[in-house]
PDB file of C-alpha atoms in Angstrom:
ATOM      1  CA  UNK Y1375      -0.334   0.005  -0.106  1.00  0.00           C
ATOM      2  CA  UNK Y1376       1.062   3.539  -0.580  1.00  0.00           C
ATOM      3  CA  UNK Y1377       2.179   5.015   1.802  1.00  0.00           C
ATOM      4  CA  UNK Y1378       2.030   9.372   2.529  1.00  0.00           C
ATOM      5  CA  UNK Y1379       2.941  10.586   5.533  1.00  0.00           C
ATOM      6  CA  UNK Y1380       2.614  13.916   7.194  1.00  0.00           C
ATOM      7  CA  UNK Y1381       5.281  15.041   9.675  1.00  0.00           C
ATOM      8  CA  UNK Y1382       2.978  16.544  12.332  1.00  0.00           C
ATOM      9  CA  UNK Y1383      -0.330  16.457  13.105  1.00  0.00           C
ATOM     10  CA  UNK Y1384      -0.709  19.128  15.192  1.00  0.00           C
ATOM     11  CA  UNK Y1385       1.088  22.613  14.661  1.00  0.00           C
ATOM     12  CA  UNK Y1386       0.920  26.016  16.248  1.00  0.00           C
ATOM     13  CA  UNK Y1387       3.060  28.740  15.353  1.00  0.00           C
ATOM     14  CA  UNK Y1388       2.747  32.371  15.855  1.00  0.00           C
ATOM     15  CA  UNK Y1389       1.521  35.042  12.887  1.00  0.00           C
ATOM     16  CA  UNK Y1390       4.287  36.402  10.602  1.00  0.00           C
ATOM     17  CA  UNK Y1391       5.917  33.272  11.374  1.00  0.00           C
ATOM     18  CA  UNK Y1392       7.540  31.721   7.909  1.00  0.00           C
ATOM     19  CA  UNK Y1393       6.031  27.296   7.994  1.00  0.00           C
ATOM     20  CA  UNK Y1394       7.459  24.539   6.183  1.00  0.00           C
ATOM     21  CA  UNK Y1395       4.591  21.221   5.764  1.00  0.00           C
ATOM     22  CA  UNK Y1396       6.071  18.579   4.211  1.00  0.00           C
ATOM     23  CA  UNK Y1397       4.823  15.454   3.412  1.00  0.00           C
ATOM     24  CA  UNK Y1398       6.760  12.428   1.895  1.00  0.00           C
ATOM     25  CA  UNK Y1399       5.432   8.909  -0.196  1.00  0.00           C
ATOM     26  CA  UNK Y1400       7.084   5.822  -0.577  1.00  0.00           C
ATOM     27  CA  UNK Y1401       6.222   4.626  -4.603  1.00  0.00           C
ATOM     28  CA  UNK Y1402       8.037   6.835  -6.287  1.00  0.00           C
ATOM     29  CA  UNK Y1403       4.832   9.357  -7.224  1.00  0.00           C
ATOM     30  CA  UNK Y1404       4.873  11.273 -10.163  1.00  0.00           C
ATOM     31  CA  UNK Y1405       1.786  13.623  -9.161  1.00  0.00           C
ATOM     32  CA  UNK Y1406       1.678  15.098  -5.353  1.00  0.00           C
ATOM     33  CA  UNK Y1407      -1.568  17.724  -4.485  1.00  0.00           C
ATOM     34  CA  UNK Y1408      -1.495  19.931  -1.071  1.00  0.00           C
ATOM     35  CA  UNK Y1409      -5.097  20.549   0.232  1.00  0.00           C
ATOM     36  CA  UNK Y1410      -6.360  22.976   3.499  1.00  0.00           C
ATOM     37  CA  UNK Y1411      -9.810  21.654   4.318  1.00  0.00           C
ATOM     38  CA  UNK Y1412     -12.490  24.006   6.450  1.00  0.00           C
ATOM     39  CA  UNK Y1413     -16.110  23.429   7.246  1.00  0.00           C
ATOM     40  CA  UNK Y1414     -18.426  23.830   5.243  1.00  0.00           C
ATOM     41  CA  UNK Y1415     -15.584  24.471   1.815  1.00  0.00           C
ATOM     42  CA  UNK Y1416     -14.730  21.228   1.875  1.00  0.00           C
ATOM     43  CA  UNK Y1417     -11.060  20.218   0.169  1.00  0.00           C
ATOM     44  CA  UNK Y1418      -9.042  22.729  -1.579  1.00  0.00           C
ATOM     45  CA  UNK Y1419      -6.558  22.812  -3.708  1.00  0.00           C
ATOM     46  CA  UNK Y1420      -3.422  25.038  -2.734  1.00  0.00           C
ATOM     47  CA  UNK Y1421      -0.651  23.424  -4.919  1.00  0.00           C
ATOM     48  CA  UNK Y1422      -0.012  20.814  -6.578  1.00  0.00           C
ATOM     49  CA  UNK Y1423       3.375  18.877  -8.851  1.00  0.00           C
ATOM     50  CA  UNK Y1424       3.475  16.637 -11.165  1.00  0.00           C
ATOM     51  CA  UNK Y1425       7.430  16.260 -11.277  1.00  0.00           C
ATOM     52  CA  UNK Y1426      10.374  16.984  -9.349  1.00  0.00           C
ATOM     53  CA  UNK Y1427      10.694  20.992 -10.069  1.00  0.00           C
ATOM     54  CA  UNK Y1428       7.941  21.832 -11.724  1.00  0.00           C
ATOM     55  CA  UNK Y1429       4.620  23.113  -9.622  1.00  0.00           C
ATOM     56  CA  UNK Y1430       1.142  24.367 -10.257  1.00  0.00           C
ATOM     57  CA  UNK Y1431      -0.849  27.084  -8.422  1.00  0.00           C
ATOM     58  CA  UNK Y1432      -4.186  25.344  -7.154  1.00  0.00           C
ATOM     59  CA  UNK Y1433      -8.251  26.701  -6.665  1.00  0.00           C
ATOM     60  CA  UNK Y1434      -5.988  28.827  -3.383  1.00  0.00           C
ATOM     61  CA  UNK Y1435      -2.416  29.151  -3.420  1.00  0.00           C
ATOM     62  CA  UNK Y1436      -2.389  32.976  -1.489  1.00  0.00           C
ATOM     63  CA  UNK Y1437       0.045  33.453   1.206  1.00  0.00           C
ATOM     64  CA  UNK Y1438       2.184  29.864   0.809  1.00  0.00           C
ATOM     65  CA  UNK Y1439       4.944  28.263  -1.519  1.00  0.00           C
ATOM     66  CA  UNK Y1440       5.650  24.845  -2.647  1.00  0.00           C
ATOM     67  CA  UNK Y1441       8.733  23.333  -2.657  1.00  0.00           C
ATOM     68  CA  UNK Y1442       9.555  19.977  -4.745  1.00  0.00           C
ATOM     69  CA  UNK Y1443      12.986  18.870  -4.466  1.00  0.00           C
ATOM     70  CA  UNK Y1444      13.481  15.356  -5.329  1.00  0.00           C
ATOM     71  CA  UNK Y1445       9.780  13.232  -5.787  1.00  0.00           C
ATOM     72  CA  UNK Y1446       8.808  12.370  -2.875  1.00  0.00           C
ATOM     73  CA  UNK Y1447       9.045  15.320  -0.305  1.00  0.00           C
ATOM     74  CA  UNK Y1448       6.823  18.206  -1.744  1.00  0.00           C
ATOM     75  CA  UNK Y1449       6.578  21.130   1.009  1.00  0.00           C
ATOM     76  CA  UNK Y1450       4.470  23.748   1.906  1.00  0.00           C
ATOM     77  CA  UNK Y1451       6.131  26.837   2.424  1.00  0.00           C
ATOM     78  CA  UNK Y1452       3.577  29.508   4.312  1.00  0.00           C
ATOM     79  CA  UNK Y1453       6.028  32.525   3.679  1.00  0.00           C
ATOM     80  CA  UNK Y1454       3.980  34.644   6.641  1.00  0.00           C
ATOM     81  CA  UNK Y1455       1.529  33.223   8.321  1.00  0.00           C
ATOM     82  CA  UNK Y1456      -2.329  34.734   9.437  1.00  0.00           C
ATOM     83  CA  UNK Y1457      -4.759  33.667  11.981  1.00  0.00           C
ATOM     84  CA  UNK Y1458      -7.083  32.688   8.639  1.00  0.00           C
ATOM     85  CA  UNK Y1459      -4.515  29.850   7.768  1.00  0.00           C
ATOM     86  CA  UNK Y1460      -5.272  28.347  10.704  1.00  0.00           C
ATOM     87  CA  UNK Y1461      -6.687  24.747   8.607  1.00  0.00           C
ATOM     88  CA  UNK Y1462      -6.857  21.216   8.135  1.00  0.00           C
ATOM     89  CA  UNK Y1463      -3.568  20.614   5.996  1.00  0.00           C
ATOM     90  CA  UNK Y1464      -3.848  17.918   3.239  1.00  0.00           C
ATOM     91  CA  UNK Y1465      -0.625  16.121   1.675  1.00  0.00           C
ATOM     92  CA  UNK Y1466      -2.664  13.638  -1.586  1.00  0.00           C
ATOM     93  CA  UNK Y1467      -1.109  10.950  -3.942  1.00  0.00           C
ATOM     94  CA  UNK Y1468      -2.604  10.352  -7.031  1.00  0.00           C
ATOM     95  CA  UNK Y1469      -2.622   6.466  -7.762  1.00  0.00           C
ATOM     96  CA  UNK Y1470      -5.083   4.333  -9.992  1.00  0.00           C
ATOM     97  CA  UNK Y1471      -7.614   7.139 -10.687  1.00  0.00           C
ATOM     98  CA  UNK Y1472      -8.356   8.558  -6.982  1.00  0.00           C
ATOM     99  CA  UNK Y1473      -5.693   9.971  -3.596  1.00  0.00           C
ATOM    100  CA  UNK Y1474      -3.630   8.317  -1.424  1.00  0.00           C
ATOM    101  CA  UNK Y1475      -3.314  11.344   1.442  1.00  0.00           C
ATOM    102  CA  UNK Y1476      -1.293  11.779   4.608  1.00  0.00           C
ATOM    103  CA  UNK Y1477      -3.007  11.824   8.370  1.00  0.00           C
ATOM    104  CA  UNK Y1478      -3.241  15.428   7.634  1.00  0.00           C
ATOM    105  CA  UNK Y1479      -1.249  18.364   9.868  1.00  0.00           C
ATOM    106  CA  UNK Y1480      -3.370  20.676  11.860  1.00  0.00           C
ATOM    107  CA  UNK Y1481      -2.547  24.476  12.351  1.00  0.00           C
ATOM    108  CA  UNK Y1482      -3.542  26.338  14.566  1.00  0.00           C
ATOM    109  CA  UNK Y1483      -1.924  30.447  14.336  1.00  0.00           C
ATOM    110  CA  UNK Y1484      -2.480  32.838  17.047  1.00  0.00           C
TER     111      UNK Y1484
ATOM    112  CA  UNK I1180     -18.007  27.785 -10.049  1.00  0.00           C
ATOM    113  CA  UNK I1181     -18.528  25.029  -8.137  1.00  0.00           C
ATOM    114  CA  UNK I1182     -18.299  21.629 -10.515  1.00  0.00           C
ATOM    115  CA  UNK I1183     -19.078  19.408  -7.862  1.00  0.00           C
ATOM    116  CA  UNK I1184     -21.690  20.096  -4.882  1.00  0.00           C
ATOM    117  CA  UNK I1185     -22.950  18.512  -1.996  1.00  0.00           C
ATOM    118  CA  UNK I1186     -25.491  20.185  -1.263  1.00  0.00           C
ATOM    119  CA  UNK I1187     -26.395  18.772   2.084  1.00  0.00           C
ATOM    120  CA  UNK I1188     -23.809  19.391   4.613  1.00  0.00           C
ATOM    121  CA  UNK I1189     -25.425  16.965   7.072  1.00  0.00           C
ATOM    122  CA  UNK I1190     -26.965  14.257   7.510  1.00  0.00           C
ATOM    123  CA  UNK I1191     -28.436  12.571  10.826  1.00  0.00           C
ATOM    124  CA  UNK I1192     -29.651   8.854  10.202  1.00  0.00           C
ATOM    125  CA  UNK I1193     -30.528   5.410  12.766  1.00  0.00           C
ATOM    126  CA  UNK I1194     -28.906   2.380  13.181  1.00  0.00           C
ATOM    127  CA  UNK I1195     -29.752   0.322  11.012  1.00  0.00           C
ATOM    128  CA  UNK I1196     -30.979   2.086   8.574  1.00  0.00           C
ATOM    129  CA  UNK I1197     -30.346   3.748   5.196  1.00  0.00           C
ATOM    130  CA  UNK I1198     -28.315   6.803   4.874  1.00  0.00           C
ATOM    131  CA  UNK I1199     -27.759   8.715   1.046  1.00  0.00           C
ATOM    132  CA  UNK I1200     -25.501  11.120   0.050  1.00  0.00           C
ATOM    133  CA  UNK I1201     -26.025  13.061  -2.751  1.00  0.00           C
ATOM    134  CA  UNK I1202     -23.389  14.897  -5.432  1.00  0.00           C
ATOM    135  CA  UNK I1203     -24.328  15.868  -8.316  1.00  0.00           C
ATOM    136  CA  UNK I1204     -21.579  17.920 -10.991  1.00  0.00           C
ATOM    137  CA  UNK I1205     -21.359  20.177 -13.470  1.00  0.00           C
ATOM    138  CA  UNK I1206     -18.428  18.737 -16.041  1.00  0.00           C
ATOM    139  CA  UNK I1207     -19.733  16.830 -18.506  1.00  0.00           C
ATOM    140  CA  UNK I1208     -15.992  15.636 -19.083  1.00  0.00           C
ATOM    141  CA  UNK I1209     -15.293  13.764 -15.962  1.00  0.00           C
ATOM    142  CA  UNK I1210     -15.810  10.167 -16.666  1.00  0.00           C
ATOM    143  CA  UNK I1211     -14.810   8.976 -12.702  1.00  0.00           C
ATOM    144  CA  UNK I1212     -16.153   9.567  -9.409  1.00  0.00           C
ATOM    145  CA  UNK I1213     -15.094   8.646  -6.197  1.00  0.00           C
ATOM    146  CA  UNK I1214     -16.559   8.725  -2.409  1.00  0.00           C
ATOM    147  CA  UNK I1215     -14.499   9.898   0.714  1.00  0.00           C
ATOM    148  CA  UNK I1216     -14.325   9.456   4.460  1.00  0.00           C
ATOM    149  CA  UNK I1217     -13.039  11.487   7.079  1.00  0.00           C
ATOM    150  CA  UNK I1218     -12.682  10.617  10.543  1.00  0.00           C
ATOM    151  CA  UNK I1219     -11.793  14.017  12.713  1.00  0.00           C
ATOM    152  CA  UNK I1220      -8.206  14.778  12.492  1.00  0.00           C
ATOM    153  CA  UNK I1221      -7.038  11.847  10.353  1.00  0.00           C
ATOM    154  CA  UNK I1222      -7.196  12.205   6.582  1.00  0.00           C
ATOM    155  CA  UNK I1223      -9.954  10.902   3.799  1.00  0.00           C
ATOM    156  CA  UNK I1224      -9.548   6.861   2.857  1.00  0.00           C
ATOM    157  CA  UNK I1225     -10.984   5.701  -0.484  1.00  0.00           C
ATOM    158  CA  UNK I1226     -14.361   3.960   0.001  1.00  0.00           C
ATOM    159  CA  UNK I1227     -15.726   3.496  -3.296  1.00  0.00           C
ATOM    160  CA  UNK I1228     -15.636   4.622  -7.188  1.00  0.00           C
ATOM    161  CA  UNK I1229     -17.820   4.280 -10.644  1.00  0.00           C
ATOM    162  CA  UNK I1230     -16.447   5.032 -13.842  1.00  0.00           C
ATOM    163  CA  UNK I1231     -19.063   6.800 -16.384  1.00  0.00           C
ATOM    164  CA  UNK I1232     -19.534   3.779 -18.217  1.00  0.00           C
ATOM    165  CA  UNK I1233     -21.676   1.706 -15.243  1.00  0.00           C
ATOM    166  CA  UNK I1234     -24.424   2.784 -13.404  1.00  0.00           C
ATOM    167  CA  UNK I1235     -24.101   1.589 -10.719  1.00  0.00           C
ATOM    168  CA  UNK I1236     -20.950   0.124  -7.917  1.00  0.00           C
ATOM    169  CA  UNK I1237     -21.556  -2.440  -5.041  1.00  0.00           C
ATOM    170  CA  UNK I1238     -19.190  -3.391  -2.061  1.00  0.00           C
ATOM    171  CA  UNK I1239     -20.616  -4.207   1.135  1.00  0.00           C
ATOM    172  CA  UNK I1240     -23.542  -1.447   2.438  1.00  0.00           C
ATOM    173  CA  UNK I1241     -22.333   0.221  -0.319  1.00  0.00           C
ATOM    174  CA  UNK I1242     -23.330   1.069  -3.917  1.00  0.00           C
ATOM    175  CA  UNK I1243     -22.720   4.239  -6.519  1.00  0.00           C
ATOM    176  CA  UNK I1244     -25.225   5.014  -8.575  1.00  0.00           C
ATOM    177  CA  UNK I1245     -24.451   7.454 -11.465  1.00  0.00           C
ATOM    178  CA  UNK I1246     -27.204   9.180 -13.371  1.00  0.00           C
ATOM    179  CA  UNK I1247     -25.578  10.507 -16.037  1.00  0.00           C
ATOM    180  CA  UNK I1248     -28.282  12.642 -17.464  1.00  0.00           C
ATOM    181  CA  UNK I1249     -28.856  14.095 -14.759  1.00  0.00           C
ATOM    182  CA  UNK I1250     -25.174  14.977 -13.980  1.00  0.00           C
ATOM    183  CA  UNK I1251     -26.014  12.848 -10.509  1.00  0.00           C
ATOM    184  CA  UNK I1252     -24.211   9.901  -8.155  1.00  0.00           C
ATOM    185  CA  UNK I1253     -25.669   8.847  -4.456  1.00  0.00           C
ATOM    186  CA  UNK I1254     -23.969   6.974  -1.952  1.00  0.00           C
ATOM    187  CA  UNK I1255     -26.260   4.286   0.312  1.00  0.00           C
ATOM    188  CA  UNK I1256     -25.116   2.429   3.546  1.00  0.00           C
ATOM    189  CA  UNK I1257     -26.762   0.039   4.329  1.00  0.00           C
ATOM    190  CA  UNK I1258     -27.399  -0.774   6.631  1.00  0.00           C
ATOM    191  CA  UNK I1259     -26.137   2.247   8.398  1.00  0.00           C
ATOM    192  CA  UNK I1260     -23.865   1.875  11.362  1.00  0.00           C
ATOM    193  CA  UNK I1261     -21.483   4.131  13.949  1.00  0.00           C
ATOM    194  CA  UNK I1262     -19.012   3.900  12.990  1.00  0.00           C
ATOM    195  CA  UNK I1263     -20.576   5.091   9.833  1.00  0.00           C
ATOM    196  CA  UNK I1264     -20.245   8.749  11.441  1.00  0.00           C
ATOM    197  CA  UNK I1265     -17.610  10.774   8.919  1.00  0.00           C
ATOM    198  CA  UNK I1266     -17.453  13.495   6.745  1.00  0.00           C
ATOM    199  CA  UNK I1267     -18.126  12.187   2.960  1.00  0.00           C
ATOM    200  CA  UNK I1268     -16.780  13.827   0.130  1.00  0.00           C
ATOM    201  CA  UNK I1269     -17.742  12.958  -3.648  1.00  0.00           C
ATOM    202  CA  UNK I1270     -14.834  13.462  -6.056  1.00  0.00           C
ATOM    203  CA  UNK I1271     -14.898  14.082  -9.753  1.00  0.00           C
ATOM    204  CA  UNK I1272     -11.930  13.563 -12.329  1.00  0.00           C
ATOM    205  CA  UNK I1273     -11.618  13.465 -16.091  1.00  0.00           C
ATOM    206  CA  UNK I1274      -9.716  10.980 -17.276  1.00  0.00           C
ATOM    207  CA  UNK I1275      -9.119  12.514 -20.720  1.00  0.00           C
ATOM    208  CA  UNK I1276      -7.678  15.437 -19.838  1.00  0.00           C
ATOM    209  CA  UNK I1277      -3.636  15.129 -20.251  1.00  0.00           C
ATOM    210  CA  UNK I1278      -2.903  18.091 -18.525  1.00  0.00           C
ATOM    211  CA  UNK I1279      -4.976  18.237 -15.700  1.00  0.00           C
ATOM    212  CA  UNK I1280      -2.015  16.522 -13.053  1.00  0.00           C
ATOM    213  CA  UNK I1281      -4.819  14.279 -11.768  1.00  0.00           C
ATOM    214  CA  UNK I1282      -6.217  16.655 -10.165  1.00  0.00           C
ATOM    215  CA  UNK I1283      -9.582  15.422  -8.585  1.00  0.00           C
ATOM    216  CA  UNK I1284     -12.706  18.156  -7.950  1.00  0.00           C
ATOM    217  CA  UNK I1285     -14.321  17.592  -4.345  1.00  0.00           C
ATOM    218  CA  UNK I1286     -16.873  18.497  -3.019  1.00  0.00           C
ATOM    219  CA  UNK I1287     -17.892  20.959   0.428  1.00  0.00           C
ATOM    220  CA  UNK I1288     -18.525  17.135   1.880  1.00  0.00           C
ATOM    221  CA  UNK I1289     -21.569  15.943   4.368  1.00  0.00           C
ATOM    222  CA  UNK I1290     -21.502  14.691   7.877  1.00  0.00           C
ATOM    223  CA  UNK I1291     -23.199  12.075   8.679  1.00  0.00           C
ATOM    224  CA  UNK I1292     -23.965  11.082  12.102  1.00  0.00           C
ATOM    225  CA  UNK I1293     -25.838   7.259  12.941  1.00  0.00           C
ATOM    226  CA  UNK I1294     -27.327   7.147  16.332  1.00  0.00           C
ATOM    227  CA  UNK I1295     -27.476   4.330  18.505  1.00  0.00           C
TER     228      UNK I1295
END
């Protein structure tokens, strides 16, 4: 089975801090995604990548950037965290016409 | 433009009864549909899927129905169990699009509560 690992389950950060969320997959898949989940808004795509050093903006990229230096690792960066970025962040990789998700990172910005 | 919509934010059913979760889509290019289940503080997990060449797919207690003419799909859970209480997301993809990056489009989710 594909394993997608997000480095932190819970994070608390201060406004203005630079935040790194890390995601690692173990199956050499090309396509990786970052979503955030908010009640009533579903899963919204922030960024995705279909190869090393390749990235595409999703629906809500503002305030975020990403890095994909190695195929197995896709990092989401909050350049200057704000309280409206408090959310559940989910990483996924694409497998057999579907996604495998990581366990999620619950980020709180205070 | 919300291409996949789940119009019911929540659904409550009694244990043992049927749960029916609904999903509508607008993009006629979608040809594969999936349902995911999500517990709090966990990532979504795949539940069941259906290709546009079918109108029904069944897996144990879970059945997905697809009505292409109405651009509507539904997930039936029978019998419902308290452990089914979770948020359910509908998702869709067009496998024909070469440049989509294999991107799924999700609905807003429906919170299902199954009462003992």
